[in-house]
PDB file of C-alpha atoms in Angstrom:
ATOM      1  CA  MET R 165     -38.305   1.057 -16.217  1.00 51.00           C
ATOM      2  CA  LYS R 166     -38.562   3.972 -14.188  1.00 53.00           C
ATOM      3  CA  PHE R 167     -39.119   2.063 -11.135  1.00 46.00           C
ATOM      4  CA  PHE R 168     -36.019  -0.236 -11.665  1.00 42.00           C
ATOM      5  CA  ILE R 169     -33.247   2.605 -11.837  1.00 43.00           C
ATOM      6  CA  PRO R 170     -33.942   4.289  -8.493  1.00 42.00           C
ATOM      7  CA  LEU R 171     -34.502   0.706  -7.081  1.00 39.00           C
ATOM      8  CA  PHE R 172     -31.170  -0.321  -8.513  1.00 39.00           C
ATOM      9  CA  LEU R 173     -29.606   3.072  -7.100  1.00 37.00           C
ATOM     10  CA  LEU R 174     -31.016   2.372  -3.532  1.00 38.00           C
ATOM     11  CA  LEU R 175     -29.745  -1.296  -3.620  1.00 38.00           C
ATOM     12  CA  SER R 176     -26.263  -0.450  -4.591  1.00 36.00           C
ATOM     13  CA  THR R 177     -25.998   2.318  -1.942  1.00 35.00           C
ATOM     14  CA  LEU R 178     -27.073  -0.324   0.654  1.00 37.00           C
ATOM     15  CA  TYR R 179     -24.228  -2.353  -0.302  1.00 40.00           C
ATOM     16  CA  ALA R 180     -21.982   0.615   0.088  1.00 42.00           C
ATOM     17  CA  GLY R 181     -19.830  -1.889   1.973  1.00 55.00           C
ATOM     18  CA  GLU R 182     -17.752  -1.373   4.922  1.00 77.00           C
ATOM     19  CA  LEU R 183     -14.355  -2.831   5.831  1.00 85.00           C
ATOM     20  CA  ASN R 184     -13.967  -4.155   9.201  1.00 89.00           C
ATOM     21  CA  TRP R 185     -10.675  -2.466  10.414  1.00 96.00           C
ATOM     22  CA  LEU R 186      -8.813  -3.456  13.598  1.00 97.00           C
ATOM     23  CA  ASN R 187      -6.806  -0.478  15.127  1.00 97.00           C
ATOM     24  CA  ASN R 188      -4.267  -2.599  17.177  1.00 97.00           C
ATOM     25  CA  TYR R 189      -1.326  -3.629  15.419  1.00 98.00           C
ATOM     26  CA  ASP R 190      -0.541  -6.529  17.523  1.00 97.00           C
ATOM     27  CA  GLU R 191      -4.182  -7.713  17.386  1.00 97.00           C
ATOM     28  CA  ALA R 192      -3.646  -7.276  13.647  1.00 98.00           C
ATOM     29  CA  LEU R 193      -0.639  -9.772  13.539  1.00 98.00           C
ATOM     30  CA  LYS R 194      -2.558 -12.431  15.802  1.00 98.00           C
ATOM     31  CA  GLN R 195      -5.432 -12.395  13.734  1.00 98.00           C
ATOM     32  CA  ALA R 196      -3.241 -12.787  10.622  1.00 97.00           C
ATOM     33  CA  GLN R 197      -1.339 -15.324  11.886  1.00 97.00           C
ATOM     34  CA  LYS R 198      -4.607 -17.301  12.867  1.00 97.00           C
ATOM     35  CA  GLU R 199      -6.202 -16.765   9.402  1.00 97.00           C
ATOM     36  CA  ASN R 200      -2.914 -17.301   7.377  1.00 96.00           C
ATOM     37  CA  LYS R 201      -3.162 -13.838   5.648  1.00 96.00           C
ATOM     38  CA  GLY R 202      -1.038 -10.746   5.055  1.00 96.00           C
ATOM     39  CA  VAL R 203      -1.843  -7.399   6.502  1.00 98.00           C
ATOM     40  CA  TYR R 204      -2.948  -4.132   4.848  1.00 98.00           C
ATOM     41  CA  LEU R 205      -1.876  -1.399   6.967  1.00 98.00           C
ATOM     42  CA  PHE R 206      -3.649   1.756   5.982  1.00 98.00           C
ATOM     43  CA  ILE R 207      -2.078   4.880   7.933  1.00 98.00           C
ATOM     44  CA  GLY R 208      -4.263   8.081   7.847  1.00 97.00           C
ATOM     45  CA  ALA R 209      -5.008  11.218   9.975  1.00 97.00           C
ATOM     46  CA  ASP R 210      -8.025  12.470  11.519  1.00 94.00           C
ATOM     47  CA  VAL R 211      -8.197  15.323   8.979  1.00 95.00           C
ATOM     48  CA  CYS R 212      -6.983  14.417   5.671  1.00 96.00           C
ATOM     49  CA  ARG R 213      -8.644  15.095   2.477  1.00 96.00           C
ATOM     50  CA  TRP R 214      -6.387  12.744   0.482  1.00 97.00           C
ATOM     51  CA  CYS R 215      -7.400   9.865   2.991  1.00 96.00           C
ATOM     52  CA  GLU R 216     -11.043  10.717   2.810  1.00 96.00           C
ATOM     53  CA  ARG R 217     -10.644  10.891  -1.014  1.00 96.00           C
ATOM     54  CA  PHE R 218      -9.155   7.307  -0.920  1.00 97.00           C
ATOM     55  CA  LYS R 219     -11.749   5.746   1.282  1.00 95.00           C
ATOM     56  CA  LYS R 220     -14.593   7.457  -0.906  1.00 95.00           C
ATOM     57  CA  LEU R 221     -13.267   6.480  -4.191  1.00 95.00           C
ATOM     58  CA  THR R 222     -11.461   3.309  -3.626  1.00 97.00           C
ATOM     59  CA  LEU R 223     -12.028   1.615  -0.172  1.00 96.00           C
ATOM     60  CA  SER R 224     -16.100   1.909  -0.781  1.00 95.00           C
ATOM     61  CA  LYS R 225     -16.006  -0.071  -3.870  1.00 96.00           C
ATOM     62  CA  LYS R 226     -17.232  -3.937  -3.697  1.00 95.00           C
ATOM     63  CA  GLU R 227     -14.464  -5.287  -5.898  1.00 96.00           C
ATOM     64  CA  VAL R 228     -11.723  -3.531  -3.403  1.00 96.00           C
ATOM     65  CA  ILE R 229     -13.725  -4.781  -0.544  1.00 95.00           C
ATOM     66  CA  ASP R 230     -13.780  -8.290  -1.643  1.00 95.00           C
ATOM     67  CA  LYS R 231     -10.077  -8.371  -2.585  1.00 95.00           C
ATOM     68  CA  LEU R 232      -8.838  -7.063   0.867  1.00 96.00           C
ATOM     69  CA  GLU R 233     -11.055  -9.124   2.760  1.00 95.00           C
ATOM     70  CA  GLU R 234      -9.965 -12.294   0.883  1.00 95.00           C
ATOM     71  CA  ASP R 235      -6.466 -11.814   1.170  1.00 95.00           C
ATOM     72  CA  TYR R 236      -5.610  -9.674   4.117  1.00 97.00           C
ATOM     73  CA  VAL R 237      -6.288  -8.570   7.647  1.00 98.00           C
ATOM     74  CA  LEU R 238      -7.052  -5.108   7.696  1.00 97.00           C
ATOM     75  CA  LEU R 239      -5.425  -2.457  10.014  1.00 98.00           C
ATOM     76  CA  TYR R 240      -6.044   1.211  10.037  1.00 97.00           C
ATOM     77  CA  LEU R 241      -4.037   3.418  12.303  1.00 98.00           C
ATOM     78  CA  SER R 242      -4.685   7.127  12.565  1.00 97.00           C
ATOM     79  CA  ARG R 243      -1.272   9.089  13.204  1.00 96.00           C
ATOM     80  CA  ASP R 244      -3.620  11.262  15.551  1.00 95.00           C
ATOM     81  CA  ARG R 245      -5.107   8.580  17.807  1.00 94.00           C
ATOM     82  CA  HIS R 246      -3.574   5.234  17.458  1.00 95.00           C
ATOM     83  CA  GLN R 247      -0.342   3.697  18.766  1.00 94.00           C
ATOM     84  CA  ILE R 248       2.111   3.180  15.543  1.00 96.00           C
ATOM     85  CA  PRO R 249       5.075   0.961  15.755  1.00 96.00           C
ATOM     86  CA  LYS R 250       7.923   3.421  15.270  1.00 95.00           C
ATOM     87  CA  HIS R 251       9.348   1.578  12.285  1.00 95.00           C
ATOM     88  CA  PHE R 252       6.447   2.732  10.215  1.00 97.00           C
ATOM     89  CA  VAL R 253       6.840   6.293   8.483  1.00 94.00           C
ATOM     90  CA  THR R 254       3.586   8.473   9.626  1.00 93.00           C
ATOM     91  CA  LYS R 255       4.425  11.717   7.569  1.00 93.00           C
ATOM     92  CA  GLY R 256       2.758  11.942   4.387  1.00 94.00           C
ATOM     93  CA  VAL R 257      -0.637  10.040   4.390  1.00 97.00           C
ATOM     94  CA  PRO R 258      -2.467   8.106   3.321  1.00 97.00           C
ATOM     95  CA  ARG R 259       0.280   5.481   3.482  1.00 97.00           C
ATOM     96  CA  HIS R 260      -0.137   1.818   2.565  1.00 97.00           C
ATOM     97  CA  TYR R 261       1.629  -1.071   4.027  1.00 98.00           C
ATOM     98  CA  PHE R 262       1.569  -4.696   2.930  1.00 98.00           C
ATOM     99  CA  LEU R 263       3.055  -7.042   5.510  1.00 98.00           C
ATOM    100  CA  THR R 264       3.238 -10.634   6.162  1.00 96.00           C
ATOM    101  CA  LYS R 265       1.515 -12.387   8.927  1.00 95.00           C
ATOM    102  CA  ASP R 266       4.722 -11.884  11.014  1.00 95.00           C
ATOM    103  CA  GLY R 267       5.004  -7.886  10.448  1.00 96.00           C
ATOM    104  CA  LYS R 268       7.553  -8.069   7.760  1.00 96.00           C
ATOM    105  CA  ILE R 269       7.069  -5.222   5.600  1.00 97.00           C
ATOM    106  CA  VAL R 270       6.595  -6.589   2.111  1.00 96.00           C
ATOM    107  CA  TYR R 271       5.557  -3.278   0.115  1.00 96.00           C
ATOM    108  CA  GLU R 272       4.804   0.410   1.083  1.00 97.00           C
ATOM    109  CA  ASP R 273       3.443   3.353  -0.871  1.00 96.00           C
ATOM    110  CA  VAL R 274       1.724   6.574  -0.130  1.00 97.00           C
ATOM    111  CA  GLY R 275      -0.828   8.617  -1.687  1.00 96.00           C
ATOM    112  CA  SER R 276      -4.521   8.382  -2.875  1.00 96.00           C
ATOM    113  CA  ARG R 277      -5.237   5.896  -5.460  1.00 94.00           C
ATOM    114  CA  GLU R 278      -8.438   5.217  -7.515  1.00 96.00           C
ATOM    115  CA  VAL R 279      -9.557   1.669  -7.761  1.00 96.00           C
ATOM    116  CA  GLU R 280      -7.217   0.766 -10.751  1.00 96.00           C
ATOM    117  CA  GLY R 281      -4.355   2.231  -9.171  1.00 96.00           C
ATOM    118  CA  PHE R 282      -4.960   0.567  -5.846  1.00 97.00           C
ATOM    119  CA  PHE R 283      -5.333  -2.894  -7.569  1.00 96.00           C
ATOM    120  CA  SER R 284      -1.748  -2.147  -9.329  1.00 96.00           C
ATOM    121  CA  LEU R 285      -0.397  -1.396  -5.872  1.00 95.00           C
ATOM    122  CA  ILE R 286      -1.834  -4.930  -4.586  1.00 95.00           C
ATOM    123  CA  GLU R 287      -0.099  -6.484  -7.499  1.00 95.00           C
ATOM    124  CA  GLU R 288       3.097  -5.045  -6.720  1.00 94.00           C
ATOM    125  CA  ALA R 289       2.794  -6.114  -3.018  1.00 94.00           C
ATOM    126  CA  ASN R 290       2.092  -9.568  -4.478  1.00 91.00           C
ATOM    127  CA  LEU R 291       5.067  -9.613  -6.697  1.00 91.00           C
ATOM    128  CA  LYS R 292       7.251  -8.340  -3.878  1.00 88.00           C
ATOM    129  CA  LYS R 293       5.930 -11.080  -1.823  1.00 80.00           C
ATOM    130  CA  GLU R 294       6.998 -13.747  -3.967  1.00 73.00           C
ATOM    131  CA  ASP R 295      10.756 -12.467  -4.162  1.00 66.00           C
TER     132      ASP R 295
END
C-alpha cells in the first residue's frame, strides 16, 4: 500500500495536463471555423497573481482541460505581450470571453475561478449561446 500512494501521486502529476493555447486572435478564429467550435479567450497579464491562481487551481485540472479542449479553441492573450483587438476590455484580469467561431462575444466575465465556479461560467456562456 505504501508503494501505491507515491505511485499514484507521481502519475497524477505527470498528467498535470497542459492546454494548447493560441496567441493570435485571427489564427484562433480560423481554427474555430475549421473545427466548428467556439473560442475561449483568456486575457491575463505577465505579472498577475490572480491569473496564476486561476491557472494553478483551475486550468490545471483534467476535467477542465477535457471540457475546454472538447468545445473550444483556446486563446490566451497577455495584455503585456500580445496584440488584443480593441473591442476587448483588458483592465481587470483574469478576464474570460466566450466567442462564437466568428468572433462574436457570447459571454464575458472577470476574476479567478475555482473549478466549480469556472464550470458555472461555461454553463452561463452556453445558455447565452442558445438565446
